[in-house]
Coordinates of C-alpha atoms in Angstrom, one line a residue:
X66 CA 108.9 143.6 -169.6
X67 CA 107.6 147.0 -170.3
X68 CA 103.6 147.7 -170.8
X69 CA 104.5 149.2 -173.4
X70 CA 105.5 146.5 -176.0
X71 CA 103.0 144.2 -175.0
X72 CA 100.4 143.3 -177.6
X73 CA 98.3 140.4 -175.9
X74 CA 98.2 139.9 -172.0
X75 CA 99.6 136.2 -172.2
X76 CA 103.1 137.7 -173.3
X77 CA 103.4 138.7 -169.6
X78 CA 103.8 134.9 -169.1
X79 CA 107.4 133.7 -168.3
X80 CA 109.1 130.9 -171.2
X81 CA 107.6 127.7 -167.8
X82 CA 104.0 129.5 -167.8
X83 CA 103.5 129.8 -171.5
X84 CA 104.7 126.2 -172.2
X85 CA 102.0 125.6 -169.5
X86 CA 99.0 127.7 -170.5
X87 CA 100.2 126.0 -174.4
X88 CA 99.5 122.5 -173.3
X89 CA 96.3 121.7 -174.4
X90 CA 96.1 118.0 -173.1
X91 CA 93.0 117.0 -172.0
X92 CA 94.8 115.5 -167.8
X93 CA 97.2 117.8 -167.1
X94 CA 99.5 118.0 -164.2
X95 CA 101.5 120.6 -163.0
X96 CA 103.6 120.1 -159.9
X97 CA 105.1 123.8 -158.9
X98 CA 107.2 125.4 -156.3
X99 CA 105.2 127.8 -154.1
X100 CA 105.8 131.4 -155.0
X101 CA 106.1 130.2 -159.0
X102 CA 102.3 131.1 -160.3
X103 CA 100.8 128.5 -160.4
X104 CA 97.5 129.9 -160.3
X105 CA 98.1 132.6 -162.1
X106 CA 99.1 130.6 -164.9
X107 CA 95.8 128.5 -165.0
X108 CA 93.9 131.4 -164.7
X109 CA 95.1 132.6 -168.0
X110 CA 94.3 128.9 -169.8
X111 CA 90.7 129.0 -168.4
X112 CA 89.9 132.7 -169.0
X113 CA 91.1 132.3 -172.3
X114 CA 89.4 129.0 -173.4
X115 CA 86.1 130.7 -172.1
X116 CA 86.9 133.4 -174.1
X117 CA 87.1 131.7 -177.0
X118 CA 84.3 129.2 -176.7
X119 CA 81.1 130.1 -175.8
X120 CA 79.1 128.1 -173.2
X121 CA 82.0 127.2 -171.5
X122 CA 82.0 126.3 -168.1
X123 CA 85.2 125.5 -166.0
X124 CA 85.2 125.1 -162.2
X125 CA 88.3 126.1 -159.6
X126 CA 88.2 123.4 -156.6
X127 CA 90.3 124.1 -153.6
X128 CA 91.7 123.0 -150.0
X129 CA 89.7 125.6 -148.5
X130 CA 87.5 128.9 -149.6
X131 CA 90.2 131.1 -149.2
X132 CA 92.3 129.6 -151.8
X133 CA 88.9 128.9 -153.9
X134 CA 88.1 132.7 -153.9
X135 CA 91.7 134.2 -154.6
X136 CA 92.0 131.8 -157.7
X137 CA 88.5 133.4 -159.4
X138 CA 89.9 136.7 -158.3
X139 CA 92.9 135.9 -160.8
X140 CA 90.4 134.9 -163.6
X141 CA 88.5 138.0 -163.2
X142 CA 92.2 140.3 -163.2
X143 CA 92.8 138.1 -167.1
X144 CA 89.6 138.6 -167.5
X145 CA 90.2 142.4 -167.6
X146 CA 92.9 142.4 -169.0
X147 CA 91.3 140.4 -172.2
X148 CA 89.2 142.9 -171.7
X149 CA 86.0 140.5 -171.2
X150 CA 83.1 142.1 -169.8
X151 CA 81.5 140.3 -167.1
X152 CA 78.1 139.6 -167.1
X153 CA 77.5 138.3 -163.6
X154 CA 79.1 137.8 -160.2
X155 CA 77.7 135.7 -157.8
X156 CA 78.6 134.3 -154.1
X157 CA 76.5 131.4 -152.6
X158 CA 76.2 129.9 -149.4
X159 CA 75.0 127.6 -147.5
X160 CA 72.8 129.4 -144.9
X161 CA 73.2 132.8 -145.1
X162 CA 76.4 135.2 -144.7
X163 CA 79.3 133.5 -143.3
X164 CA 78.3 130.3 -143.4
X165 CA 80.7 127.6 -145.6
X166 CA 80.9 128.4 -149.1
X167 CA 78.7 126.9 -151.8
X168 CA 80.3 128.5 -155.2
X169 CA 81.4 131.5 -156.2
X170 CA 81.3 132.6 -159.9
X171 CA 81.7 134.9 -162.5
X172 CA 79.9 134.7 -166.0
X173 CA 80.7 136.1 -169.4
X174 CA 78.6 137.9 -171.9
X175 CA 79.3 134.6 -174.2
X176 CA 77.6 132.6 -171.6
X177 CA 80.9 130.6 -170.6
X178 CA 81.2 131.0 -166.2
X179 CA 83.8 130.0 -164.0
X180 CA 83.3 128.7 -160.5
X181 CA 85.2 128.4 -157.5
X182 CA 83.9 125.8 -154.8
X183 CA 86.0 124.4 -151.9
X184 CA 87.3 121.1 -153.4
X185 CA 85.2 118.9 -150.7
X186 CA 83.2 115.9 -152.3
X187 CA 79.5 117.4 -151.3
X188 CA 80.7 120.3 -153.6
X189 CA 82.3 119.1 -156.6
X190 CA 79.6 116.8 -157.0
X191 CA 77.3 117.0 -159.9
X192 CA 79.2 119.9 -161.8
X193 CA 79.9 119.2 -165.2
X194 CA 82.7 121.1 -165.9
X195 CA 86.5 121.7 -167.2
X196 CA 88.5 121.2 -163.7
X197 CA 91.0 122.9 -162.0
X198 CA 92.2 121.3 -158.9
X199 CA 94.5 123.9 -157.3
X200 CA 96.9 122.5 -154.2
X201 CA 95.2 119.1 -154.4
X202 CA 97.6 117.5 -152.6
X203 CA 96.1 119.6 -150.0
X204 CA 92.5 118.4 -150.2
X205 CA 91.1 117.1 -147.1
X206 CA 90.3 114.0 -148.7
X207 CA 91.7 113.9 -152.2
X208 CA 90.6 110.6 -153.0
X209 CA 86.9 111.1 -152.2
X210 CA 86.8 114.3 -154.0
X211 CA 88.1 112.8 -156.8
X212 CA 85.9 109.7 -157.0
X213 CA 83.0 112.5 -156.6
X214 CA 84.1 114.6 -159.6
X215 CA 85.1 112.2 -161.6
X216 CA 82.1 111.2 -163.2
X217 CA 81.2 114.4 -164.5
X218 CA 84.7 114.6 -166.6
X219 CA 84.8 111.5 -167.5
X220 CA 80.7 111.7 -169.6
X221 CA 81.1 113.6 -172.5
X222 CA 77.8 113.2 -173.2
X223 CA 77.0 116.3 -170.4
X224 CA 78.5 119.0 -172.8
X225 CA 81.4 117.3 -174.7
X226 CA 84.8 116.5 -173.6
X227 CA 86.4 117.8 -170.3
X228 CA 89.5 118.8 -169.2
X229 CA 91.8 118.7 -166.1
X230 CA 94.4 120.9 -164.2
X231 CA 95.7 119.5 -161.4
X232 CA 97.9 122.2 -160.0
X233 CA 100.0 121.3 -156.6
X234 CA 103.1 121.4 -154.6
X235 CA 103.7 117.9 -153.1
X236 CA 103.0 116.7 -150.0
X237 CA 104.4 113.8 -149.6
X238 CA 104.3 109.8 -151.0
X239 CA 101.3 109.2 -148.8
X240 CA 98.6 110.2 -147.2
X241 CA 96.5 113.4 -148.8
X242 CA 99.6 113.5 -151.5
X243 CA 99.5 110.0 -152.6
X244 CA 97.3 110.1 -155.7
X245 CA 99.3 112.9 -157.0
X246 CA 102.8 111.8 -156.4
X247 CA 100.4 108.1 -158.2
X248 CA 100.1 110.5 -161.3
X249 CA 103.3 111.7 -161.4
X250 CA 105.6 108.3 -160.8
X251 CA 102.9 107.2 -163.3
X252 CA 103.2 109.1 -165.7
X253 CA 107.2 111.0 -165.6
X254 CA 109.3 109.5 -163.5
X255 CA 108.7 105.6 -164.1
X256 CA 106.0 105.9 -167.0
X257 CA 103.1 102.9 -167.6
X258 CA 102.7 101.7 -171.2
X259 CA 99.4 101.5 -172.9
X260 CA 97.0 103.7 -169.7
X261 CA 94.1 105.3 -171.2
X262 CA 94.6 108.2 -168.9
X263 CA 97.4 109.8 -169.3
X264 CA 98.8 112.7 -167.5
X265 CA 101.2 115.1 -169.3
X266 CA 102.8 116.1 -166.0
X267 CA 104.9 119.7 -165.9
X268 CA 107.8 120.2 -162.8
X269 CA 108.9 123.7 -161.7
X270 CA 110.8 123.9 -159.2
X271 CA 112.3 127.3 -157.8
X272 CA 115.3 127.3 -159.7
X273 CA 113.4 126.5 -162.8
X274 CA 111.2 129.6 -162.2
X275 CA 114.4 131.8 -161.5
X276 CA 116.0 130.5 -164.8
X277 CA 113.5 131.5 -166.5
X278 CA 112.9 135.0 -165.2
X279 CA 111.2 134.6 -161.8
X280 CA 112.4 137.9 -160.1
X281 CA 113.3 135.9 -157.0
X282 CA 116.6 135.7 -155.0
X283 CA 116.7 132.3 -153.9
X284 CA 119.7 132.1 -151.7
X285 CA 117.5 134.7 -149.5
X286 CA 114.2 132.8 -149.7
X287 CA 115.8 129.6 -148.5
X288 CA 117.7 131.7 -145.7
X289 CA 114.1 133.2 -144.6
X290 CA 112.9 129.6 -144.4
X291 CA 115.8 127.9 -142.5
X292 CA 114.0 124.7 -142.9
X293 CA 115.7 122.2 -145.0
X294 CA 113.0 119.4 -145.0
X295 CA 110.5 122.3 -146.0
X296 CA 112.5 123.7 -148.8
X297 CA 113.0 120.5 -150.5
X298 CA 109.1 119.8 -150.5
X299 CA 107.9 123.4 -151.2
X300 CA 110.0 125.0 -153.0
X301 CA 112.4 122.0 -154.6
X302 CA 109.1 119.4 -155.5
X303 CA 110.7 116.7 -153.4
X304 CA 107.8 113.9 -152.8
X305 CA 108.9 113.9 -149.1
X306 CA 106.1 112.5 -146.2
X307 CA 102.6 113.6 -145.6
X308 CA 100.3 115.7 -143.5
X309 CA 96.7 116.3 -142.2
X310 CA 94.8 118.9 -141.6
X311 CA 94.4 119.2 -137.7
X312 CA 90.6 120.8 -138.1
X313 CA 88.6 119.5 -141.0
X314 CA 85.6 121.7 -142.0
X315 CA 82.7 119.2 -140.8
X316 CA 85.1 119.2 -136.9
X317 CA 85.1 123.1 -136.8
X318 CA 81.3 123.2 -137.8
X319 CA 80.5 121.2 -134.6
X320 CA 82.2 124.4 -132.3
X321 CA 80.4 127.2 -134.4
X322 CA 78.0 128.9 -132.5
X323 CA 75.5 132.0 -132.4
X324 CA 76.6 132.6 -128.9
X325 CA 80.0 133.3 -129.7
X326 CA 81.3 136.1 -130.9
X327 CA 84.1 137.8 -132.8
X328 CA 83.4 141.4 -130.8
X329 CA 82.2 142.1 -127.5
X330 CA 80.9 144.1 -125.2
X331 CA 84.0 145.9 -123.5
X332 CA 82.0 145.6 -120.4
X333 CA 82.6 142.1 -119.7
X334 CA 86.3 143.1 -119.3
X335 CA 84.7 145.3 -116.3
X336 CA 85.5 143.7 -112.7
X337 CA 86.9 139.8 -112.1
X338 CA 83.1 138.3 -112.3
X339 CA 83.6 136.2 -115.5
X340 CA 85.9 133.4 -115.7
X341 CA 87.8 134.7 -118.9
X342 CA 91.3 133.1 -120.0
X343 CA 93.1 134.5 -123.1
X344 CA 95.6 133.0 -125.7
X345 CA 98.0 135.7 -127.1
X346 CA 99.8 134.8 -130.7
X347 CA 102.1 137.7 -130.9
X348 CA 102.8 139.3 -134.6
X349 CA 104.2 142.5 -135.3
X350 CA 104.4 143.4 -139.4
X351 CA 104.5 140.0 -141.6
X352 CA 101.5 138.3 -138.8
X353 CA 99.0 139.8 -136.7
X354 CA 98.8 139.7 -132.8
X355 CA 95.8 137.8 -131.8
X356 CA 94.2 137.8 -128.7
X357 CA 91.1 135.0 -128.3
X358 CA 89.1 135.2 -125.2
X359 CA 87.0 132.4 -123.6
X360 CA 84.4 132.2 -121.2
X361 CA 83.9 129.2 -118.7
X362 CA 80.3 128.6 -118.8
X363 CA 79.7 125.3 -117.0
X364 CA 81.8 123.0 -118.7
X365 CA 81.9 124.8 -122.2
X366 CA 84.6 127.5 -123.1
X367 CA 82.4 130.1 -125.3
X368 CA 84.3 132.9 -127.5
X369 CA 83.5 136.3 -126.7
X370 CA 86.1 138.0 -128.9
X371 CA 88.7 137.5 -131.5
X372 CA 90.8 140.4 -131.3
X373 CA 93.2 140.8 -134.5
X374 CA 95.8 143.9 -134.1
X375 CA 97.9 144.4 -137.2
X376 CA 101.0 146.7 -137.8
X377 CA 100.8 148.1 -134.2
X378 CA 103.3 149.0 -132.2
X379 CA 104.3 147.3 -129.0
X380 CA 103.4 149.9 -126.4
X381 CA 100.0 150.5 -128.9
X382 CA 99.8 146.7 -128.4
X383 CA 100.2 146.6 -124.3
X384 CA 97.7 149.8 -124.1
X385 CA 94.8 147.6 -125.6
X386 CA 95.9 144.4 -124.1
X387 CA 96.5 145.5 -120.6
X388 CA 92.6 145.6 -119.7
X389 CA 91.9 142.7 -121.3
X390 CA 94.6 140.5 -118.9
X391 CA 93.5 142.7 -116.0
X392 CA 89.7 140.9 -116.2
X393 CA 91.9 137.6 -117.2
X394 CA 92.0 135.0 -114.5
X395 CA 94.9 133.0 -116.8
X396 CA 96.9 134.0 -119.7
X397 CA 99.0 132.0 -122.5
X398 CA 101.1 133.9 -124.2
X399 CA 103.3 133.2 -127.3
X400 CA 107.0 134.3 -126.1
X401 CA 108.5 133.2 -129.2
X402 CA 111.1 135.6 -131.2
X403 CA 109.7 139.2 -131.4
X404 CA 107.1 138.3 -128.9
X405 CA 109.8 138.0 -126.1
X406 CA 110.1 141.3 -124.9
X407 CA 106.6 142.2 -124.6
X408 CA 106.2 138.9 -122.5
X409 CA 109.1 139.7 -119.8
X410 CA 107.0 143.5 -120.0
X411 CA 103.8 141.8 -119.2
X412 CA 105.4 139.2 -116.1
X413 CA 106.5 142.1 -115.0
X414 CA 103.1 143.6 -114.3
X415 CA 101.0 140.4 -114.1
X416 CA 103.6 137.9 -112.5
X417 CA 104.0 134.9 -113.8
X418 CA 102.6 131.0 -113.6
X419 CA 105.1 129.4 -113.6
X420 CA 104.1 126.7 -110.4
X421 CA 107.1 124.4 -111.0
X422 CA 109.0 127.1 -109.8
X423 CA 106.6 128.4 -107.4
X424 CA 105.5 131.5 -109.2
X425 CA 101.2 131.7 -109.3
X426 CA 101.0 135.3 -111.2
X427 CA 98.6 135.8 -114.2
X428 CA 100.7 135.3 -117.5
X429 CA 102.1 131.7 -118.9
X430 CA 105.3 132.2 -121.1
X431 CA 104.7 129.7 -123.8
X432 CA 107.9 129.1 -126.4
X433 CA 106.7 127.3 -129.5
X434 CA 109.1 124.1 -130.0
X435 CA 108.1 120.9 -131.5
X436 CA 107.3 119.3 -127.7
X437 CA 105.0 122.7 -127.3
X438 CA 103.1 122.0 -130.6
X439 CA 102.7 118.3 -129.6
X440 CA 100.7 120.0 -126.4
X441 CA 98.7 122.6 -127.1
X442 CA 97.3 121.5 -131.1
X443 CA 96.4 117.8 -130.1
X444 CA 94.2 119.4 -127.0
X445 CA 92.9 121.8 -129.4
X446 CA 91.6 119.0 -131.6
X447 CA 89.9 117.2 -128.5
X448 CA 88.0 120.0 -128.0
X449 CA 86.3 120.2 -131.0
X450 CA 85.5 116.3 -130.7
X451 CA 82.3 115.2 -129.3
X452 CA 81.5 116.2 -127.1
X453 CA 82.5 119.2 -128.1
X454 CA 83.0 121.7 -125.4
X455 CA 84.1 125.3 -127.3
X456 CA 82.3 127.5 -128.6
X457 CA 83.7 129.7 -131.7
X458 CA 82.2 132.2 -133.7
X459 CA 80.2 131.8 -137.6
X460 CA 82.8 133.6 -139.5
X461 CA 84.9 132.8 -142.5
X462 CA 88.3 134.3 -141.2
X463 CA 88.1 132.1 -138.1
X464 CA 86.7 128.9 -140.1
X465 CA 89.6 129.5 -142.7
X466 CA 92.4 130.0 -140.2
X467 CA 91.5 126.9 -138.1
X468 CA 91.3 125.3 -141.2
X469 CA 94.8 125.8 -142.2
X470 CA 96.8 123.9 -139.7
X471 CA 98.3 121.2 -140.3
X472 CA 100.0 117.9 -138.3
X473 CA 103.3 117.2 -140.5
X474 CA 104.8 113.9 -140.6
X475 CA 108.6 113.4 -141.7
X476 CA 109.3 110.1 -141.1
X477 CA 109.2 109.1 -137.6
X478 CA 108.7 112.8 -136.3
X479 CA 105.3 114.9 -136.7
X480 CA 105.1 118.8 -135.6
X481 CA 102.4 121.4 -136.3
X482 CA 102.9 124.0 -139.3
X483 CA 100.4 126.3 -141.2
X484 CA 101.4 127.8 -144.5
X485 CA 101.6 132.0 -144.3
X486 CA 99.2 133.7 -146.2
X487 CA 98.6 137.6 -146.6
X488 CA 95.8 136.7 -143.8
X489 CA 98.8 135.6 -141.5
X490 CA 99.7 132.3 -139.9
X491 CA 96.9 130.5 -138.6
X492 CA 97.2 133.0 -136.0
X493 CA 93.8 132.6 -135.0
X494 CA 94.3 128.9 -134.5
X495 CA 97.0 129.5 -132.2
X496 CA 95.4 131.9 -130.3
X497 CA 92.8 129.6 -129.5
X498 CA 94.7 126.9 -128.9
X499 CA 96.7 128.8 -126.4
X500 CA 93.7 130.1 -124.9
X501 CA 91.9 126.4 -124.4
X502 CA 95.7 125.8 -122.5
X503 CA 94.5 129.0 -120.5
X504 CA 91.6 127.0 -119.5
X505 CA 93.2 124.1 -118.2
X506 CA 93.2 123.5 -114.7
X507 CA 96.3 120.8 -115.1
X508 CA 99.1 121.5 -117.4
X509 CA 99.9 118.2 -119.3
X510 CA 103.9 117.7 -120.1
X511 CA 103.9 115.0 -122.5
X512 CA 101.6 113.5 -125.0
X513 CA 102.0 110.2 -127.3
X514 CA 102.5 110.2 -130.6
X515 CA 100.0 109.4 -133.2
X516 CA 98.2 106.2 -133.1
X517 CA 99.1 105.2 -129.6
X518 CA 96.7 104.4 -127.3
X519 CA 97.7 105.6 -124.2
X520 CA 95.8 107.2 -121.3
X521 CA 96.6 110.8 -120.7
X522 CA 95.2 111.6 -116.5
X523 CA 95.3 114.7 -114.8
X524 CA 92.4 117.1 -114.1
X525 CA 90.8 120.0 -116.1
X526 CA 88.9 120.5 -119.3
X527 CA 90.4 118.1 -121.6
X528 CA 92.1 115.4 -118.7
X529 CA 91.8 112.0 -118.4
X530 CA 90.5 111.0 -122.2
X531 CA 92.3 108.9 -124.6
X532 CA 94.3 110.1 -127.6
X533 CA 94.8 108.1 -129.8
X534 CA 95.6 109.0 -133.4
X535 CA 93.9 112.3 -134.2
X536 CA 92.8 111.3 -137.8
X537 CA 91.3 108.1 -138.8
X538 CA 90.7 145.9 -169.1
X539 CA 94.0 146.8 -169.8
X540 CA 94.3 148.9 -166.5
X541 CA 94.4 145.6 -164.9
X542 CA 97.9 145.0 -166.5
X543 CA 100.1 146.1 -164.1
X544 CA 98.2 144.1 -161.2
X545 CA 99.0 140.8 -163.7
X546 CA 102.7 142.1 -164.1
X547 CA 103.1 142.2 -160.1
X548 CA 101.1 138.9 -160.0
X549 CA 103.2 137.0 -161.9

């Protein structure tokens, strides 16, 4: 659609994101393929309702602050484009910079705001406010957070009548996606006569999006994503299993630490004095290389440096890595795709451990397959339990990116996935959890699955505890054009 011929921003909408922006019901779910707008599309309904009615207040809840923050970023692009002055912009926290996220808002001269929180109950609660609940079947705990906010929508004695967006892709019949796929058997696929809350419950899957003028080639995308169980979930809506996140918020708050740091002194990398081990994701242009670097002290592994190297060459890559593994007394590296031939560059150098086959070099060649995932995340999470014995840095990339993975369950079988992002991967997250492997003095070959009770012995950091289960304005145009 040319610029040109547009005489109101919302015309950039596509015929599935106008019929949802039109819906005025007061619950309103909409159940969207990833990659379809979503967000952009309830960005438009709330800028424009604040627009319209002064005193307004909505608030954005999300899965993590990440998400929170880029959905209020798209109000404020409508917002420009509507060309709304703002009259505020505001960022709170907790304790201070980079600590979690209280709110973040923006305000308009006609006194209607919009907040973002993280959609955690301690957050949502007390806000009396029109609700958008972006990804919520990717809450932590969906249920509490709704039993928090819902007295607040449900009063319309604090400032009239409220309204709700539940915006999502499913995950799963149980678990963190069972109250939405509740709403939407509920209310579309085997509706309930006579419920006083009803839903009015919008489906776009990825086809729908193309047929109506996504500029996507699917045959591509579901080439790209050679996962069939994955395709039918994200991008298909398919109510399939569930998942969890491996590292809630109030787990990773436990590690964070003033002692650790994101940067360091390249000094420590001086001489074979420290005990340092290193976990290498590798990432060349769509993800970032990551090297994480840990320091034995006593019987806590402390973060002295979260390297992040993006867009770099491979030789670029080995000339800032090389002094880093040279002070290294072990190394995990991910030799996985692209990262193979950097690997067989760096046994070369550094040898290889490899003691089954009686090789007691430097660098561990680590292929990510399911039985790899079902090693390295689960110790990752035992570190952070009490007593917790890592140390990681106060900063929001590394809170977000630990934050992000998740333990999938499809049927019988779980693995460990991470959705991508423009941040990356949860590279960090493997970084680290490669590096805590680093650390071990006894390499573990199998672990149970979730909810037995077995003993796992052995020596080293994490040996000889049991698992378990691990859960109990009009410039702004353009930007909206390439949004959508």
């Amino acid at each position: 659609m040319s610029s040109s011929l547009i005489t109101t921003p919302l015309e950039l909408l596509l015929p599935y994101q106008a019929q949802w922006v039109a819906d005025e019901s007061r619950f309103k779910a909409g159940i969207w393929s990833r990659q379809s707008g979503k967000d952009f599309s309830t960005a438009a309904e709330a800028v424009r309702d604040a627009m319209v009615r002064a005193k307004t207040t909505w608030m954005i809840a999300a899965p993590s602050e990440r998400q929170a923050m880029e959905s209020l970023s798209k109000c404020k692009e409508w917002a420009e484009a509507f060309s709304i002055a703002l009259a505020a912009e505001e960022i709170e926290r907790q304790d201070g910079p980079n600590t979690l996220l209280k709110s973040g808002s923006i305000t308009f001269a006609n006194g209607s705001r919009i907040l973002a929180v993280p959609g955690r109950p301690d957050t949502v609660r007390g806000f009396s406010a029109n609700l958008v609940l972006t990804e919520f079947a990717f809450f932590e705990d969906p249920d509490a957070t709704w039993r928090a906010v819902l007295p607040s929508i449900t009063n319309p004695l604090r400032g009239g009548e409220k309204k709700v967006r539940l915006i999502t892709t499913p995950n799963g019949k149980t678990g963190r996606g069972a109250r939405t796929y509740k709403i939407i058997n509920d209310n579309l696929i085997h509706p309930r006569e006579g419920r006083k809350q009803h839903w009015s419950c919008h489906v776009v899957t990825i086809a729908k999006a193309v047929e109506d003028g996504l500029p996507i080639d699917i045959d591509e995308l579901r080439e790209s994503l050679d996962d069939p169980i994955g395709w039918a979930q994200e991008y298909m809506c398919e109510f399939l299993d569930s998942s969890n996140v491996l590292l809630p918020y109030d787990l990773i708050a436990t590690a964070e630490s003033a002692s650790a740091t994101v940067s360091c002194d390249p000094a420590i990398y001086l001489g074979n004095k420290l005990d340092l081990r290193l976990g290498i994701d590798f990432g060349r242009t769509n993800d970032p290389t990551v090297c994480w670097t840990l320091e034995r002290v006593g019987d806590v592994l402390v973060t002295r440096e979260v390297l992040v190297l993006r867009n770099m060459s491979v030789p670029d890559q080995m000339e800032v890595l090389r002094h880093r593994i040279k002070a290294a007394r072990r190394v995990c590296y991910d030799y996985t795709g692209v990262g193979i031939g950097m690997g067989d560059v760096l046994v070369k150098e550094f040898g290889r451990w490899h003691p089954e086959g009686h090789e007691f070099g430097k660098i561990e060649l680590c292929t990510f397959t399911t039985a790899f995932k079902r090693l390295i995340f689960p110790r990752l999470r035992q570190a952070f339990e009490s007593p917790c014995r890592v140390r990681i840095p106060i900063d929001v990339e590394v809170r977000e990116d630990l934050h992000a993975m998740q333990q999938i369950f499809r049927g019988t079988d779980y693995t460990y996935e991470a959705p991508h992002t423009r941040e990356g991967h949860s590279d960090r997250c493997t970084a680290l959890a490669l590096a805590l492997r680093a650390a071990d003095g006894h390499v573990q070959h199998h672990l149970p699955a979730p909810g037995s009770s077995r003993i796992i012995k052995g020596a080293g950091l994490f040996g000889g505890r049991s698992h378990g289960s691990l859960f109990g304005g009009r410039p702004s145009l353009n930007r909206l054009m390439a949004a959508a």
